[in-house]
Coordinates of C-alpha atoms in Angstrom, one line a residue:
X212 CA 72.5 164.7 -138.1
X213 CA 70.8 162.3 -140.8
X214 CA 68.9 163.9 -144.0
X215 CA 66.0 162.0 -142.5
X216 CA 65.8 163.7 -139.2
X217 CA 66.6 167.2 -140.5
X218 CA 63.9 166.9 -142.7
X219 CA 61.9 165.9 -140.2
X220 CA 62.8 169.1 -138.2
X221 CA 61.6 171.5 -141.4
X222 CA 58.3 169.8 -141.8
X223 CA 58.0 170.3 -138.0
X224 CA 58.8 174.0 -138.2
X225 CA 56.4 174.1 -141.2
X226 CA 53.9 172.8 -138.7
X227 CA 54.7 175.0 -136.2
X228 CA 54.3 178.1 -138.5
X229 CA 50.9 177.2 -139.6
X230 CA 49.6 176.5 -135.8
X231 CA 51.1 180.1 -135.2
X232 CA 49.3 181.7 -137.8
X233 CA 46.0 180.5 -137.2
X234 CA 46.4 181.2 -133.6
X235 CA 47.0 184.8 -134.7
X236 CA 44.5 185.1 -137.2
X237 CA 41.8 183.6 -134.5
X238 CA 43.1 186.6 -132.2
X239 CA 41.7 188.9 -134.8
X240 CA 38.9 187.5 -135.4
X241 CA 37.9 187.2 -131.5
X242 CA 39.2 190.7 -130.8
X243 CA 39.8 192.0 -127.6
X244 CA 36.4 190.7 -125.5
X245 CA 37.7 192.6 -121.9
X246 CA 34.2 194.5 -120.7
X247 CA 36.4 197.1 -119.0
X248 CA 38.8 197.7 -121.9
X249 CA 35.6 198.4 -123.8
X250 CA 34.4 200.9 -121.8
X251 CA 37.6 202.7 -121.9
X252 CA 37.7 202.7 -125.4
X253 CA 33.6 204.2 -125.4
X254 CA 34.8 207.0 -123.7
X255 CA 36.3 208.2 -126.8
X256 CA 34.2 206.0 -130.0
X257 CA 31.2 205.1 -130.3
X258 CA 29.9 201.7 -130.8
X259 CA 29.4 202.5 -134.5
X260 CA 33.1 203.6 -134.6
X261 CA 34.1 200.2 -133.1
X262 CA 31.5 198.3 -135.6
X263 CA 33.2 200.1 -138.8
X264 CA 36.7 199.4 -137.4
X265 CA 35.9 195.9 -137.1
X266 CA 34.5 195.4 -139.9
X267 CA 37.7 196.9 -141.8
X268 CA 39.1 195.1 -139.9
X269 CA 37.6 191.5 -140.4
X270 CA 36.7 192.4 -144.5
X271 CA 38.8 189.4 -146.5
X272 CA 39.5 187.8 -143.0
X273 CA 38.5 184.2 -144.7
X274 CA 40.8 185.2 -147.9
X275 CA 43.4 185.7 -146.1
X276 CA 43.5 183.1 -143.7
X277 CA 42.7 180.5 -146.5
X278 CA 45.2 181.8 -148.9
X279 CA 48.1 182.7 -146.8
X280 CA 48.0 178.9 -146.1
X281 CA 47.8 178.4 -150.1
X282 CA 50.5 180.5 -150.2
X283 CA 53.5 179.2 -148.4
X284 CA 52.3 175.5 -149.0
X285 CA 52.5 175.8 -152.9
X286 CA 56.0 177.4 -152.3
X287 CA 57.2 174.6 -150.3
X288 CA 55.0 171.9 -152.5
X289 CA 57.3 173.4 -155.5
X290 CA 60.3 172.7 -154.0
X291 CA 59.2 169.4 -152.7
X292 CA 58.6 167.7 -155.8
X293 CA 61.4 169.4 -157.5
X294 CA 59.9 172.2 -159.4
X295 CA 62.4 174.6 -159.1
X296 CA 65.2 172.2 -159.5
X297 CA 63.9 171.4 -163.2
X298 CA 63.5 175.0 -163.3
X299 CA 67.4 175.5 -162.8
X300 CA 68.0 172.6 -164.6
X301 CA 66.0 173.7 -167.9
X302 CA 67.5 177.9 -167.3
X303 CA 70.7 176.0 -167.0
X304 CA 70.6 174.5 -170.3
X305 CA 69.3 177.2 -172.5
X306 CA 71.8 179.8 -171.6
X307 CA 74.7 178.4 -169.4
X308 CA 76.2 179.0 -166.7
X309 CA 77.5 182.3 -165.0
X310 CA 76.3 185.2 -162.8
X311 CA 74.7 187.0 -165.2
X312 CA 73.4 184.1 -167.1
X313 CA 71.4 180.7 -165.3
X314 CA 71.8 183.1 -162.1
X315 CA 70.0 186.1 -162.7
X316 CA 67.5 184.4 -164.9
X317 CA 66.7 182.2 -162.5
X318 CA 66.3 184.9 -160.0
X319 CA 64.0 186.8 -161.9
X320 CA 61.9 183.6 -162.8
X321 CA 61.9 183.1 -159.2
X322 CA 60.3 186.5 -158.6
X323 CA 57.7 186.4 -160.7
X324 CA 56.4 183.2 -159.7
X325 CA 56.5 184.8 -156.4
X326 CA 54.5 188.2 -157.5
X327 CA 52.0 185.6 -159.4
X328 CA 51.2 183.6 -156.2
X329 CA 50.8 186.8 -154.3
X330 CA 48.6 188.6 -157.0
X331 CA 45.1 187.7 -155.5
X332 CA 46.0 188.8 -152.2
X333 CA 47.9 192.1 -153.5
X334 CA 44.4 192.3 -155.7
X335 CA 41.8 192.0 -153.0
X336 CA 43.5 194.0 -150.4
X337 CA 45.1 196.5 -152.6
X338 CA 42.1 197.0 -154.6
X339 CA 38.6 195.3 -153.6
X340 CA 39.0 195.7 -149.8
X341 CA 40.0 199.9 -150.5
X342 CA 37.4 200.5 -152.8
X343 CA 34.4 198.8 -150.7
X344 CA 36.1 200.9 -147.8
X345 CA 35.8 203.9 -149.8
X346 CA 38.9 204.4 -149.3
X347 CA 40.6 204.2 -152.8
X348 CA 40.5 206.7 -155.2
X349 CA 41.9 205.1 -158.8
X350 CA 39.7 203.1 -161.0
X351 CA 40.8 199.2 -161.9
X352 CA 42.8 200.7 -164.7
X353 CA 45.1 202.7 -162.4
X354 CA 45.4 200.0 -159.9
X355 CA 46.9 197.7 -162.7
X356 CA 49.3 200.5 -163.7
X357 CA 50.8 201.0 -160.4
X358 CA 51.0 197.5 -159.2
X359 CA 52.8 196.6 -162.9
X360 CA 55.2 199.5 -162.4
X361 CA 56.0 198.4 -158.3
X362 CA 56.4 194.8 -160.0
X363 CA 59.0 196.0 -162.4
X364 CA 61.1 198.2 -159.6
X365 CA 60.6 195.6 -157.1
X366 CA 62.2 192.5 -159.8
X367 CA 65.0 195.3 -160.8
X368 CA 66.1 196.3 -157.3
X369 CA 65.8 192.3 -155.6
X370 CA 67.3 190.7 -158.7
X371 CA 70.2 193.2 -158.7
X372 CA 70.6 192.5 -154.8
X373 CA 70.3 188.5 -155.0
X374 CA 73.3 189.2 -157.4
X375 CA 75.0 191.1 -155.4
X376 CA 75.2 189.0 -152.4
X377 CA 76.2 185.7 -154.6
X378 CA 78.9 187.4 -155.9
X379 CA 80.3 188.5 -152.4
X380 CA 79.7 184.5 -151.2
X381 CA 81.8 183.5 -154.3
X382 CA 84.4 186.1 -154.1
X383 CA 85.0 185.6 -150.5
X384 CA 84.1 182.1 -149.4
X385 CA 85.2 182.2 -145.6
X386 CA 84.2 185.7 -145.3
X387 CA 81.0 186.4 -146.6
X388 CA 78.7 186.0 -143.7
X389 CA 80.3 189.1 -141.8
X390 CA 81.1 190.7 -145.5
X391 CA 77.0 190.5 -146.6
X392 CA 75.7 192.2 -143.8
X393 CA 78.1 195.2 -144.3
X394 CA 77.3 195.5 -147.8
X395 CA 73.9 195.4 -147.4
X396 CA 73.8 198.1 -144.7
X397 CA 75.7 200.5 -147.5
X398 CA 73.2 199.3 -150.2
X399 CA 70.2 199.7 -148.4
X400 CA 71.8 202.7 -147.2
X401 CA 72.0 204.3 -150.6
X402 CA 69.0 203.0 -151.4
X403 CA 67.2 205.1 -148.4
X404 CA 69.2 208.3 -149.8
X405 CA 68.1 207.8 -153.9
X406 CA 64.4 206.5 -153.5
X407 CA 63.1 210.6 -153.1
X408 CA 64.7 211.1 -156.3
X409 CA 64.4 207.8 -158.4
X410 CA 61.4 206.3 -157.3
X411 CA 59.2 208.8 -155.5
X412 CA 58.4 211.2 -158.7
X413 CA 57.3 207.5 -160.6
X414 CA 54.3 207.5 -158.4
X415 CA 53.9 210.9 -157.3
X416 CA 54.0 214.7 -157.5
X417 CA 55.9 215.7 -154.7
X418 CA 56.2 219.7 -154.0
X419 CA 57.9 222.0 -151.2
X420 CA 55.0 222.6 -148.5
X421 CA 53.4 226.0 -149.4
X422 CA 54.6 229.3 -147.5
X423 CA 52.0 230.0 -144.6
X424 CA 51.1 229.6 -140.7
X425 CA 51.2 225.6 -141.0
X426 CA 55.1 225.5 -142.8
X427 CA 56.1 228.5 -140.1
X428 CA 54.7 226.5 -137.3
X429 CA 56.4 223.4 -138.5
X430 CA 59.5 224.8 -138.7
X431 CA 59.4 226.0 -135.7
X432 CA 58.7 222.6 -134.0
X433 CA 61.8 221.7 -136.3
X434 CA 64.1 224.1 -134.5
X435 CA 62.5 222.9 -130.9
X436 CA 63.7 219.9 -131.7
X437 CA 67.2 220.6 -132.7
X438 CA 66.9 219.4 -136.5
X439 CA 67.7 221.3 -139.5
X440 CA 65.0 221.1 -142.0
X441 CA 65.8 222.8 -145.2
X442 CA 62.0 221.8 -146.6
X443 CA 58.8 219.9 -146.0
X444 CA 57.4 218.3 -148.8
X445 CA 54.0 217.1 -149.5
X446 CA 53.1 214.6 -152.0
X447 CA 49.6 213.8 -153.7
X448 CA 48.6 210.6 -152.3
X449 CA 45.0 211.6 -152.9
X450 CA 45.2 210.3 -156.2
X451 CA 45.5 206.9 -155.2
X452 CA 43.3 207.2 -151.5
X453 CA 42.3 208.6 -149.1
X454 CA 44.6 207.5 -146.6
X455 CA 46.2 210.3 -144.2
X456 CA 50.1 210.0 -143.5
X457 CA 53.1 211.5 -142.7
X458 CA 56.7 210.1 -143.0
X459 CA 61.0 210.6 -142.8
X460 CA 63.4 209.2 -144.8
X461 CA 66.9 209.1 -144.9
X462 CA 69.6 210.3 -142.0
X463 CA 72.3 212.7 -141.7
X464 CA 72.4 215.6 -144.0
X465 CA 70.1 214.0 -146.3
X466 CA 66.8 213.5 -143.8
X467 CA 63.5 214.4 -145.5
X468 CA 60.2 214.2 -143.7
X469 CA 57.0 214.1 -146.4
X470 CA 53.5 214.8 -145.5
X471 CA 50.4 213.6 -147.3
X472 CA 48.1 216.1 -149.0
X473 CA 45.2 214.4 -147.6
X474 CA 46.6 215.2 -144.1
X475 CA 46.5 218.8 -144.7
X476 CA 43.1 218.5 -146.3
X477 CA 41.4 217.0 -143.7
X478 CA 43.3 217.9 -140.6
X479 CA 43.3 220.8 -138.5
X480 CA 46.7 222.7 -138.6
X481 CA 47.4 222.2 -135.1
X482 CA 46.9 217.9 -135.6
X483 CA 48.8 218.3 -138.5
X484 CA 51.4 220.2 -136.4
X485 CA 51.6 217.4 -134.1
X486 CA 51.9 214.1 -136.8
X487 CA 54.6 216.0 -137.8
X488 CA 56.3 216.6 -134.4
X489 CA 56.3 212.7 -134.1
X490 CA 58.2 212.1 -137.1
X491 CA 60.7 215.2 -135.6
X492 CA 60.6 213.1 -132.6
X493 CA 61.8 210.2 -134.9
X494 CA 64.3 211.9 -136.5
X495 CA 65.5 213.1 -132.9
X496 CA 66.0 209.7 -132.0
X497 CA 67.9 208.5 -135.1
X498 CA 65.7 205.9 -135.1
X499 CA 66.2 204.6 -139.0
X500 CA 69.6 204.3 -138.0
X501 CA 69.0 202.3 -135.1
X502 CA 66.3 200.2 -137.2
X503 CA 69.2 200.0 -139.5
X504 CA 71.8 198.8 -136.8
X505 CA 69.3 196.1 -135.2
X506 CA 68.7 194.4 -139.3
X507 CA 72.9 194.4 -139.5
X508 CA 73.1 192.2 -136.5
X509 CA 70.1 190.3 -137.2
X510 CA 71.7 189.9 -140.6
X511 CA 75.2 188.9 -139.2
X512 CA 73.7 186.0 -137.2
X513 CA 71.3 184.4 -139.9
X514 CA 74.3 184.5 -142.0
X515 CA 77.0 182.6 -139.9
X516 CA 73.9 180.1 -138.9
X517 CA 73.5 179.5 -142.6
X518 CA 76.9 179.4 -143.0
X519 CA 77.5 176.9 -140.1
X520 CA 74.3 174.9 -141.1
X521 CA 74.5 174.8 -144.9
X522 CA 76.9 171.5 -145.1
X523 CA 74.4 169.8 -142.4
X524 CA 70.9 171.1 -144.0
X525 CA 72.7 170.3 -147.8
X526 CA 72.0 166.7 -147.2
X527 CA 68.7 166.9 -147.9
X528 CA 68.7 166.8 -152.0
X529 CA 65.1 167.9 -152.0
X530 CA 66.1 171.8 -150.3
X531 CA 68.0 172.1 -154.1
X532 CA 71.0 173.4 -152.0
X533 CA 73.6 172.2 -154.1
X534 CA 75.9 175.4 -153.4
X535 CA 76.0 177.9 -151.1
X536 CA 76.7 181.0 -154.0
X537 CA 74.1 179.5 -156.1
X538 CA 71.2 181.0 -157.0
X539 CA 69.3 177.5 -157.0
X540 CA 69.3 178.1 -153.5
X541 CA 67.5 180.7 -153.5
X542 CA 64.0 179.1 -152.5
X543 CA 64.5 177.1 -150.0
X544 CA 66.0 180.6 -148.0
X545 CA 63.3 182.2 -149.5
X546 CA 60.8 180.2 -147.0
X547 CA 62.3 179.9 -144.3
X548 CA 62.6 183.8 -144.5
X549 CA 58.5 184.2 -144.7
X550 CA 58.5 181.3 -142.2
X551 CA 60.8 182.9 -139.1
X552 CA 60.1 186.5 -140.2
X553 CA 56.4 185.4 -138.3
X554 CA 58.5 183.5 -135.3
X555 CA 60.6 186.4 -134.9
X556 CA 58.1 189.6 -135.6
X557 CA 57.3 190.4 -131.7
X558 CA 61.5 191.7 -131.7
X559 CA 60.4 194.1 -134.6
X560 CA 57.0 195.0 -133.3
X561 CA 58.3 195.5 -129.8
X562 CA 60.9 197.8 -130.8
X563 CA 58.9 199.6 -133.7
X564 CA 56.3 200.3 -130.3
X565 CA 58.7 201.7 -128.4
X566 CA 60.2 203.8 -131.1
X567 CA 56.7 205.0 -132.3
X568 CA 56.3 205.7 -128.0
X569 CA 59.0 208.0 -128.2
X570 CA 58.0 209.8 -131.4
X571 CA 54.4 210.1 -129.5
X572 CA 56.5 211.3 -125.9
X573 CA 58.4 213.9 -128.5
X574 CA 55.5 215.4 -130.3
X575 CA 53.5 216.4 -127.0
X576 CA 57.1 218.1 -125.5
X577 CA 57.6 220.0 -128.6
X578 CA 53.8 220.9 -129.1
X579 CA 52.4 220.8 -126.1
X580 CA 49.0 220.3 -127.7
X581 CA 48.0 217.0 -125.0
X582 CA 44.1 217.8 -125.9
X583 CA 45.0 218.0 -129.5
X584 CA 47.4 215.4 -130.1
X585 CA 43.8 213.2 -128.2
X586 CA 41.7 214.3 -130.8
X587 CA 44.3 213.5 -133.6
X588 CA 44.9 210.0 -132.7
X589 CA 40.6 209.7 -132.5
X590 CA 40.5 211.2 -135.8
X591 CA 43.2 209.0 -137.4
X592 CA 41.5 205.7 -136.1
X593 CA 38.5 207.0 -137.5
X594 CA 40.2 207.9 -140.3
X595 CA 42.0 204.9 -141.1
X596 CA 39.5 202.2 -139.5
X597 CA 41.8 201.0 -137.2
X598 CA 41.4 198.4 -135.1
X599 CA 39.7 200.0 -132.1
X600 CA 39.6 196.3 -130.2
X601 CA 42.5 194.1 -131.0
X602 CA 43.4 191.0 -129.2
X603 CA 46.4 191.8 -127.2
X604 CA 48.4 188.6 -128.3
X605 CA 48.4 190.0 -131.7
X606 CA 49.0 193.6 -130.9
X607 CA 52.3 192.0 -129.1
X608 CA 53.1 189.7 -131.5
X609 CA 52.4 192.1 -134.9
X610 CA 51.5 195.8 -134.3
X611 CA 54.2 198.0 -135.5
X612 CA 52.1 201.1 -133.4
X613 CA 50.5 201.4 -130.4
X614 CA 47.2 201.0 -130.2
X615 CA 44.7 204.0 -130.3
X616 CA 43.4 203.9 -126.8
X617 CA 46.9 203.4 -125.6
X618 CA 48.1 206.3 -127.7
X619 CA 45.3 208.9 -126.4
X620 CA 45.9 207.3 -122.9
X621 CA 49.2 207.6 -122.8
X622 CA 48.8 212.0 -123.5
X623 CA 46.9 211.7 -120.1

């Protein structure tokens, strides 16, 4: 295939992405406009409840759409005209070459001109759209300290990766595209097992849930469910919002589950019995090593299509993919990641749904609180503004959960 027509093929794809995304982002903004899905959805919110969740909802809905276009168009603009090729070039030339030299300081130029093209969106969702919410609880101050200190983990632990994996595509040439997938799973792996300890306490306080009815009831869902739990641990989200949560980590031995404080603060024992029999029921089901399992394969096939591609898409000097274990490659892969991670996300979404399904199936048979577990998924939505009318293309096509109304129908 000629450099002419492949390029063709990219600008096409580039095309395509941006057609999909506006479709999407014109699901949101039309919603879900079914009379009779309404009515199903008034027998448990009010009109004011859908009007507050829309608007949540559709708050920066013009940002977004405008700049998420900016976005990936100034990325692939860059590498057009050959911005990051000087960029190599001039790295190149001030400190040579090696791994650890135009490599890695390329790779962490590379990130930061990412984190600076993504700053106004982190900005105006993490900070403007939370406080006008009323969600938020930190002043502008605290917002900059956190998103400065997530920047600096974020550069350390992708730099180190990107390093990493062009090592193991130097060392073993022929190999690598089954080799990087392995290694990955065992670093992100590790990773899973060390962030309680190394990057949890950096943001919060996290504590052993307090002795009481609410840690004996939860370990007694614990044992219904077969798991050992040696603790529950809360953390203090409340400094940052006012966002209620609960979450697992890790597998085997090493399987933690975390509730937020505002959970406890603002839900009834008996909901906050149930959030966490659904994480139980996601621990049953091994289902971060199943998540785990489904990135490996997805991981072996993009490698050996990049690695059966690379000599045909190489042709075009413009992609800056001069070598395959070279970090100047790095942004061309870079997009066509945020591209296809959009083409592909109804495989995630569908499988995160069914997943989250099971949890829900799970926390009703270990409970069986059916009227309660109603009343929490109400309060949640209300809670969180969630989306009480979403389009159902986008729900397909993006929702890691269920909907609300299909979580509270499916208790019935």
């Amino acid at each position: 295939m000629n450099p002419e027509k492949i390029e063709r093929i990219f600008w096409l794809i580039i095309i395509v992405w941006f057609l999909l995304r506006a479709f999407l982002l014109g699901c949101q903004y039309i919603g879900n406009t079914d009379e009779a899905f309404k009515m199903e959805v008034l027998k448990y919110f009010s009109e004011a409840d859908i009007e507050a969740s829309k608007a949540y909802s559709l708050n920066g809905f013009w940002f977004k759409a405008i700049y998420g276009t900016i976005h990936l168009l100034t990325l692939v603009l860059l590498l057009r005209f050959g911005f990051f090729e000087y960029l190599w070039t001039k790295i190149t030339n001030l400190v040579g070459e090696g791994l650890f030299k135009n490599d890695l300081l390329f790779i962490i130029c590379f990130l930061l001109i990412l984190q600076l093209l993504s700053f106004p969106s982190s900005f105006y969702f993490g900070y403007l759209r939370e406080n006008s919410a009323g969600f938020s609880n930190i002043d502008l101050f605290g917002w900059f300290l956190r998103y400065f200190k997530v920047i600096i983990i974020n550069i350390t632990i992708q730099s180190s990766f990107f390093i990493v994996i062009l090592h193991l595509i130097r060392f073993f040439p022929d190999k690598w595209p089954l080799i990087v997938p392995l290694v990955s799973v065992i670093v992100v792996s590790i990773s899973m097992l060390l962030i309680p300890y190394l990057i949890t306490p950096l943001f919060y306080n996290e504590k052993p849930l307090e002795s009481g009815e609410l840690r004996d009831k939860l370990f007694e869902i614990a044992n219904k469910a077969g798991l050992i739990v040696k603790e529950i641990y809360v953390i203090d989200e409340s400094r940052y919002s006012k966002h209620t949560n609960a979450y697992f980590s890790g597998f085997g031995n090493f399987r933690r589950i975390v509730l937020y404080d505002n959970l406890i603060s603002s839900h009834t024992p008996d909901e906050v019995a149930l959030i966490f029999a659904h994480e139980a029921g996601h621990w049953k089901y091994n289902h971060i090593l199943w998540g785990i399992s489904c990135g490996f394969i997805g991981s072996i096939l993009c490698c050996y299509l990049i690695y059966w591609l690379f000599g045909c898409i190489s042709s075009v000097k413009w992609f800056g993919l001069t070598h395959i274990g070279s970090a100047s490659v790095i942004p061309f892969f870079m997009i066509c990641f945020f591209v296809f991670q959009l083409f592909f996300a109804p495989i995630e979404s569908q499988i995160s749904q069914f997943m989250e399904a099971q949890a829900d199936k799970t926390s009703i048979e270990l409970t069986g609180l059916k009227e309660v577990f109603k009343n929490a998924q109400i309060r949640l939505a209300k809670d969180n503004k969630s989306d009480l009318l979403p389009h159902p293309y986008r729900v397909f096509w993006l929702y890691s959960h269920p909907i609300a109304i299909k979580r509270i129908g499916f208790a019935d």
